[in-house]
Amino acid sequence: MDFTPTEEQAAARDLAARIFGDLSTHERLTAAGTGSDAELWKALCEAGLPAAVEDIGLLGLVLLLEEQGRTTAQVPFAASCVYGLLAVSAHGSAEQRKRLLPAIGDGTVVVTGALPEAAVRVVGSGELSGVVPVVPWLRDATHVLVADEEHGLWLVRTVDARCEPVELTAPWSAGRLTLDGTPGEPLGERGRAGERPGERLGGSDADVAGQRAYDDVLATARTAFAGLQAGVCAGSVARAVDYTNTREQFGRPLATKQGVQLRAADAYMDTEAIRVTAYEAAWRRDEGLDYATHALTAAWWASEAGSRVVHAGQHLHGGMGADLDHPVHRHFLWGRQLDAYLGCGSEVLQELGALIVDGEGDA
């Protein structure tokens, strides 16, 4: 394994760090409220960063999402790259790739995902019905990647569905998605009217193809959002280090106290565990290796360790950490939201255990 970024990945990461650092400031985040920063999203797209993900792979995306997480930048970067660019690139038809990838890359098409669990049924000729109570970044999206009851993947235009605003712990521009005979476009080769994605393969082959696409997209999402959590945690630790080095008690910086040092050290080690497991899962996907168990491992660390880190970051700020307007509180909100998103630690661990017991895990 070699997680050393390529020249292209390093250049994209450095550019992302500059853009997020310059534009995702405390003042701008406060002004954005619970919505997204349209100007920041425009700057990222004009710099070609979403489009670059097709070339720099999932590991490159993880590097970019770390930079987003450090600043808790409020843009649909992760969702559109995971559920849009990478999903269409890996599983879309030639026509879908030609039509959608350039638009996703320049930001005119924004995709989010109603995964992993969506009570959506296929009715009629490729129409979908069901309700997804919470879809992050739905208010920014032009399309939603929806999974049906049998894990077939469909692209739905938000203008064809009913989308109602929902507030989450973190400011992710979320919404409630209601489908009522809403037309959907199967991800992949088009079938006859009413066919599920991949159904032309026939019988069990269709189910296998659809399940593989679903599993890959979900594993990709878990890996990418683990990378985002690594950045959120790194930003929380950095703020705690800065605060405890400048805040004095009895004439000495708080950072000189052994209890503070130990708590910060534990948070740092947890953050590194999230980062390295996300890197490994992303690297394996880019190399074409099995990575199912690795993605679940990264997700477990992101959930369990991520929660510990953001709690520590807030705790090390003392009374300031309880201030809802303090920047460290955003890291706390994001960390807790990421803890629950795509499966909390206990759920992911159960899924990982079942995968290993069934003998389907990778070596």
XYZ file of N, CA, C and O in Angstrom, residues 60-170:
444
model
N -8.149 10.712 -3.947
C -8.051 12.154 -4.159
C -9.230 12.891 -3.570
O -9.076 13.954 -2.960
N -10.438 12.314 -3.716
C -11.623 12.940 -3.135
C -11.516 12.984 -1.616
O -11.871 13.989 -0.992
N -11.035 11.891 -1.001
C -10.864 11.883 0.454
C -9.939 13.013 0.887
O -10.196 13.699 1.891
N -8.872 13.251 0.138
C -7.945 14.340 0.466
C -8.648 15.691 0.391
O -8.430 16.575 1.233
N -9.493 15.873 -0.613
C -10.223 17.141 -0.761
C -11.250 17.311 0.357
O -11.430 18.415 0.887
N -11.909 16.216 0.717
C -12.929 16.304 1.759
C -12.318 16.560 3.130
O -12.959 17.167 3.992
N -11.094 16.116 3.337
C -10.410 16.473 4.579
C -10.298 17.988 4.703
O -10.497 18.552 5.786
N -9.969 18.642 3.606
C -9.833 20.103 3.635
C -11.183 20.774 3.864
O -11.275 21.783 4.557
N -12.244 20.209 3.288
C -13.574 20.753 3.559
C -13.918 20.599 5.030
O -14.419 21.522 5.670
N -13.635 19.411 5.586
C -13.977 19.149 6.972
C -13.246 20.052 7.949
O -13.795 20.433 8.989
N -12.008 20.412 7.646
C -11.238 21.283 8.544
C -11.940 22.612 8.766
O -11.823 23.224 9.823
N -12.669 23.071 7.744
C -13.331 24.372 7.825
C -14.842 24.252 7.941
O -15.540 25.269 8.000
N -15.370 23.024 7.949
C -16.816 22.767 7.944
C -17.520 23.609 6.880
O -18.548 24.236 7.131
N -16.932 23.612 5.683
C -17.477 24.408 4.586
C -18.828 23.858 4.144
O -18.975 22.652 3.907
N -19.803 24.724 4.014
C -21.178 24.326 3.738
C -21.463 24.317 2.239
O -22.110 25.212 1.694
N -20.983 23.256 1.578
C -21.225 23.036 0.152
C -21.492 21.545 -0.063
O -21.006 20.708 0.690
N -22.234 21.186 -1.128
C -22.588 19.773 -1.376
C -21.485 19.018 -2.103
O -21.752 18.208 -3.000
N -20.246 19.275 -1.750
C -19.102 18.725 -2.464
C -19.066 17.201 -2.360
O -18.939 16.491 -3.363
N -19.148 16.676 -1.143
C -19.073 15.227 -0.944
C -20.214 14.518 -1.661
O -20.001 13.529 -2.373
N -21.425 14.987 -1.464
C -22.595 14.315 -2.025
C -22.554 14.281 -3.546
O -22.777 13.227 -4.164
N -22.263 15.407 -4.168
C -22.308 15.460 -5.624
C -21.202 14.625 -6.262
O -21.393 14.027 -7.316
N -20.059 14.563 -5.599
C -18.964 13.746 -6.123
C -19.227 12.253 -5.926
O -18.954 11.446 -6.818
N -19.761 11.874 -4.768
C -19.987 10.456 -4.473
C -21.193 9.922 -5.242
O -21.101 8.926 -5.968
N -22.354 10.551 -5.045
C -23.585 10.038 -5.620
C -23.774 10.454 -7.079
O -24.603 9.870 -7.780
N -23.001 11.431 -7.493
C -23.082 11.891 -8.864
C -21.908 11.430 -9.694
O -21.967 10.438 -10.413
N -20.786 12.121 -9.567
C -19.662 11.889 -10.465
C -19.120 10.463 -10.386
O -18.975 9.790 -11.408
N -18.813 9.965 -9.194
C -18.235 8.625 -9.077
C -19.250 7.532 -9.383
O -18.920 6.512 -10.002
N -20.500 7.721 -8.956
C -21.527 6.713 -9.219
C -21.821 6.605 -10.715
O -21.914 5.495 -11.264
N -21.984 7.739 -11.370
C -22.268 7.715 -12.812
C -21.058 7.208 -13.586
O -21.188 6.427 -14.536
N -19.871 7.627 -13.179
C -18.654 7.189 -13.859
C -18.482 5.675 -13.779
O -18.094 5.025 -14.752
N -18.795 5.088 -12.624
C -18.587 3.650 -12.427
C -19.739 2.805 -12.942
O -19.523 1.688 -13.433
N -20.979 3.315 -12.843
C -22.136 2.466 -13.114
C -23.107 3.034 -14.141
O -24.069 2.345 -14.504
N -22.889 4.239 -14.609
C -23.784 4.823 -15.589
C -23.550 4.260 -16.984
O -22.497 3.683 -17.279
N -24.533 4.427 -17.835
C -24.380 4.024 -19.229
C -23.473 5.016 -19.946
O -23.159 6.100 -19.427
N -23.054 4.665 -21.143
C -22.209 5.571 -21.925
C -22.930 6.896 -22.174
O -22.328 7.972 -22.103
N -24.227 6.813 -22.437
C -25.004 8.031 -22.680
C -25.100 8.881 -21.423
O -24.983 10.109 -21.483
N -25.307 8.251 -20.275
C -25.384 8.988 -19.013
C -24.052 9.645 -18.676
O -24.021 10.778 -18.207
N -22.970 8.933 -18.892
C -21.653 9.522 -18.615
C -21.410 10.729 -19.505
O -20.921 11.772 -19.033
N -21.757 10.622 -20.766
C -21.543 11.731 -21.699
C -22.407 12.934 -21.339
O -21.964 14.094 -21.416
N -23.637 12.669 -20.899
C -24.587 13.753 -20.620
C -24.383 14.383 -19.252
O -24.484 15.607 -19.096
N -24.086 13.559 -18.246
C -24.103 14.051 -16.876
C -22.741 14.444 -16.318
O -22.644 15.392 -15.536
N -21.688 13.728 -16.660
C -20.396 13.993 -16.020
C -19.889 15.413 -16.230
O -19.423 16.049 -15.269
N -19.945 15.975 -17.450
C -19.494 17.374 -17.599
C -20.322 18.346 -16.759
O -19.779 19.287 -16.169
N -21.629 18.115 -16.681
C -22.505 19.014 -15.923
C -22.263 18.889 -14.424
O -22.294 19.885 -13.690
N -22.003 17.667 -13.948
C -21.671 17.492 -12.529
C -20.327 18.147 -12.233
O -20.144 18.792 -11.198
N -19.388 18.005 -13.157
C -18.071 18.589 -12.968
C -18.075 20.103 -12.886
O -17.312 20.691 -12.103
N -18.931 20.761 -13.669
C -18.950 22.229 -13.628
C -19.974 22.777 -12.644
O -20.140 23.995 -12.521
N -20.674 21.876 -11.946
C -21.572 22.320 -10.882
C -22.969 22.687 -11.313
O -23.794 23.049 -10.468
N -23.278 22.594 -12.598
C -24.641 22.919 -13.034
C -25.623 21.807 -12.670
O -26.826 22.048 -12.566
N -25.105 20.603 -12.503
C -25.892 19.495 -11.972
C -25.306 19.118 -10.615
O -24.104 18.891 -10.502
N -26.154 19.093 -9.608
C -25.738 18.711 -8.255
C -26.549 17.490 -7.853
O -27.782 17.500 -7.922
N -25.854 16.436 -7.448
C -26.511 15.177 -7.115
C -26.329 14.885 -5.626
O -25.251 15.099 -5.073
N -27.391 14.428 -5.001
C -27.284 13.917 -3.641
C -27.854 12.505 -3.620
O -28.322 11.999 -4.643
N -27.787 11.842 -2.473
C -28.196 10.446 -2.429
C -29.176 10.132 -1.319
O -29.020 10.605 -0.194
N -30.190 9.319 -1.635
C -31.132 8.825 -0.642
C -30.723 7.398 -0.290
O -31.413 6.434 -0.614
N -29.564 7.266 0.324
C -29.021 5.978 0.736
C -28.659 6.079 2.212
O -28.442 7.180 2.716
N -28.531 4.939 2.939
C -28.639 3.571 2.437
C -30.040 2.985 2.434
O -30.295 2.055 1.692
N -30.938 3.480 3.255
C -32.262 2.868 3.331
C -33.307 3.832 2.805
O -33.427 4.952 3.295
N -34.022 3.369 1.796
C -35.072 4.196 1.227
C -36.286 3.312 0.944
O -36.177 2.330 0.208
N -37.421 3.634 1.549
C -38.654 2.865 1.345
C -39.313 3.324 0.051
O -40.366 3.963 0.040
N -38.646 2.997 -1.055
C -39.104 3.442 -2.365
C -39.461 2.219 -3.202
O -38.706 1.249 -3.265
N -40.617 2.264 -3.850
C -41.086 1.173 -4.698
C -41.087 1.617 -6.149
O -41.282 2.800 -6.453
N -40.889 0.638 -7.028
C -41.000 0.887 -8.460
C -42.420 0.546 -8.876
O -42.892 -0.572 -8.670
N -43.108 1.519 -9.441
C -44.490 1.304 -9.877
C -44.615 1.746 -11.329
O -43.937 2.668 -11.778
N -45.479 1.080 -12.053
C -45.709 1.486 -13.425
C -44.477 1.325 -14.290
O -43.660 0.428 -14.106
N -44.328 2.212 -15.232
C -43.227 2.163 -16.193
C -42.072 3.034 -15.716
O -41.892 4.170 -16.174
N -41.300 2.490 -14.786
C -40.135 3.228 -14.309
C -40.492 4.409 -13.438
O -39.741 5.394 -13.394
N -41.618 4.333 -12.734
C -42.002 5.402 -11.824
C -41.770 4.951 -10.385
O -41.844 3.768 -10.065
N -41.502 5.901 -9.509
C -41.128 5.604 -8.133
C -42.103 6.240 -7.156
O -42.578 7.357 -7.379
N -42.366 5.514 -6.075
C -43.217 6.044 -5.015
C -42.600 5.706 -3.664
O -42.026 4.628 -3.482
N -42.726 6.631 -2.739
C -42.180 6.432 -1.404
C -41.718 7.752 -0.812
O -41.697 8.784 -1.488
N -41.374 7.701 0.456
C -40.938 8.908 1.166
C -39.595 8.634 1.824
O -39.410 7.613 2.490
N -38.661 9.544 1.628
C -37.369 9.497 2.320
C -37.354 10.695 3.270
O -37.287 11.841 2.818
N -37.451 10.457 4.579
C -37.639 11.569 5.527
C -36.524 12.600 5.510
O -36.786 13.796 5.656
N -35.278 12.162 5.338
C -34.159 13.098 5.389
C -33.161 12.761 4.288
O -32.650 11.642 4.225
N -32.894 13.747 3.438
C -31.868 13.620 2.400
C -30.943 14.831 2.517
O -31.341 15.960 2.222
N -29.705 14.643 2.958
C -28.773 15.772 3.072
C -28.544 16.449 1.729
O -28.491 15.791 0.683
N -28.452 17.770 1.749
C -28.180 18.613 0.585
C -29.267 18.534 -0.486
O -29.046 18.907 -1.630
N -30.447 18.071 -0.094
C -31.534 17.985 -1.066
C -31.910 19.361 -1.597
O -32.270 19.517 -2.759
N -31.813 20.383 -0.737
C -32.214 21.724 -1.158
C -31.258 22.322 -2.174
O -31.600 23.285 -2.852
N -30.068 21.744 -2.307
C -29.105 22.215 -3.309
C -29.148 21.388 -4.585
O -28.583 21.793 -5.603
N -29.760 20.216 -4.526
C -29.605 19.220 -5.587
C -30.552 19.452 -6.757
O -31.668 19.941 -6.608
N -30.064 19.058 -7.930
C -30.911 18.987 -9.124
C -31.363 17.549 -9.361
O -32.370 17.314 -10.025
N -30.588 16.584 -8.825
C -30.903 15.164 -8.979
C -30.654 14.440 -7.655
O -29.808 14.858 -6.867
N -31.397 13.353 -7.448
C -31.201 12.501 -6.277
C -30.982 11.073 -6.756
O -31.742 10.570 -7.602
N -29.953 10.430 -6.232
C -29.743 9.007 -6.495
C -30.521 8.225 -5.447
O -30.213 8.285 -4.255
N -31.525 7.497 -5.898
C -32.445 6.804 -5.002
C -32.281 5.300 -5.165
O -32.116 4.803 -6.286
N -32.337 4.575 -4.056
C -32.320 3.116 -4.080
C -33.728 2.595 -3.839
O -34.409 3.047 -2.918
N -34.163 1.649 -4.679
C -35.482 1.067 -4.461
C -35.394 -0.096 -3.464
O -34.328 -0.373 -2.910
N -36.511 -0.764 -3.247
C -36.571 -1.838 -2.250
C -35.609 -2.981 -2.553
O -35.148 -3.678 -1.651
N -35.306 -3.174 -3.820
C -34.422 -4.271 -4.214
C -33.020 -3.766 -4.555
O -32.263 -4.432 -5.241
N -32.703 -2.573 -4.077
C -31.383 -1.958 -4.223
C -31.027 -1.603 -5.660
O -29.847 -1.494 -5.999
N -32.040 -1.420 -6.504
C -31.788 -0.813 -7.805
C -31.583 0.684 -7.634
O -32.191 1.302 -6.758
N -30.722 1.265 -8.442
C -30.383 2.689 -8.322
C -31.059 3.489 -9.429
O -31.001 3.116 -10.608
N -31.649 4.607 -9.029
C -32.383 5.471 -9.957
C -31.974 6.932 -9.744
O -31.768 7.357 -8.617
N -31.912 7.661 -10.830
C -31.703 9.107 -10.760
C -33.051 9.803 -10.920
O -33.777 9.557 -11.888
N -33.365 10.658 -9.960
C -34.632 11.387 -9.973
C -34.334 12.882 -9.979
O -33.504 13.361 -9.195
N -35.006 13.605 -10.859
C -34.861 15.066 -10.875
C -35.688 15.655 -9.736
O -36.855 15.288 -9.547
N -35.090 16.572 -9.010
C -35.799 17.140 -7.869
C -37.022 17.953 -8.306
O -37.975 18.072 -7.541
N -37.002 18.482 -9.519
C -38.156 19.257 -9.992
C -39.371 18.363 -10.210
O -40.506 18.849 -10.245
N -39.137 17.057 -10.353
C -40.247 16.124 -10.561
C -40.799 15.571 -9.250
O -41.816 14.882 -9.254
N -40.101 15.836 -8.146
C -40.497 15.297 -6.840
C -40.935 16.432 -5.918
O -40.807 17.620 -6.257
N -41.458 16.064 -4.753
C -41.772 17.070 -3.737
C -40.658 17.093 -2.707
O -40.340 16.079 -2.084
N -40.044 18.245 -2.545
C -38.914 18.406 -1.635
C -39.260 19.479 -0.607
O -39.550 20.619 -0.975
N -39.221 19.106 0.658
C -39.545 20.027 1.737
C -38.348 20.188 2.658
O -37.688 19.197 2.992
N -38.047 21.404 3.082
C -36.865 21.640 3.928
C -36.951 20.894 5.259
O -38.020 20.789 5.862
N -35.819 20.359 5.695
C -35.680 19.703 6.988
C -34.371 20.174 7.606
O -33.351 20.273 6.912
N -34.396 20.482 8.898
C -33.182 20.910 9.582
C -32.542 19.741 10.318
O -33.226 19.002 11.034
N -31.247 19.561 10.122
C -30.479 18.540 10.811
C -29.621 19.179 11.890
O -29.581 20.398 12.041
N -28.894 18.320 12.638
C -27.945 18.841 13.613
C -26.909 19.707 12.928
O -26.578 20.799 13.382
N -26.374 19.205 11.816
C -25.399 19.970 11.038
C -26.121 20.703 9.909
O -27.158 20.242 9.422
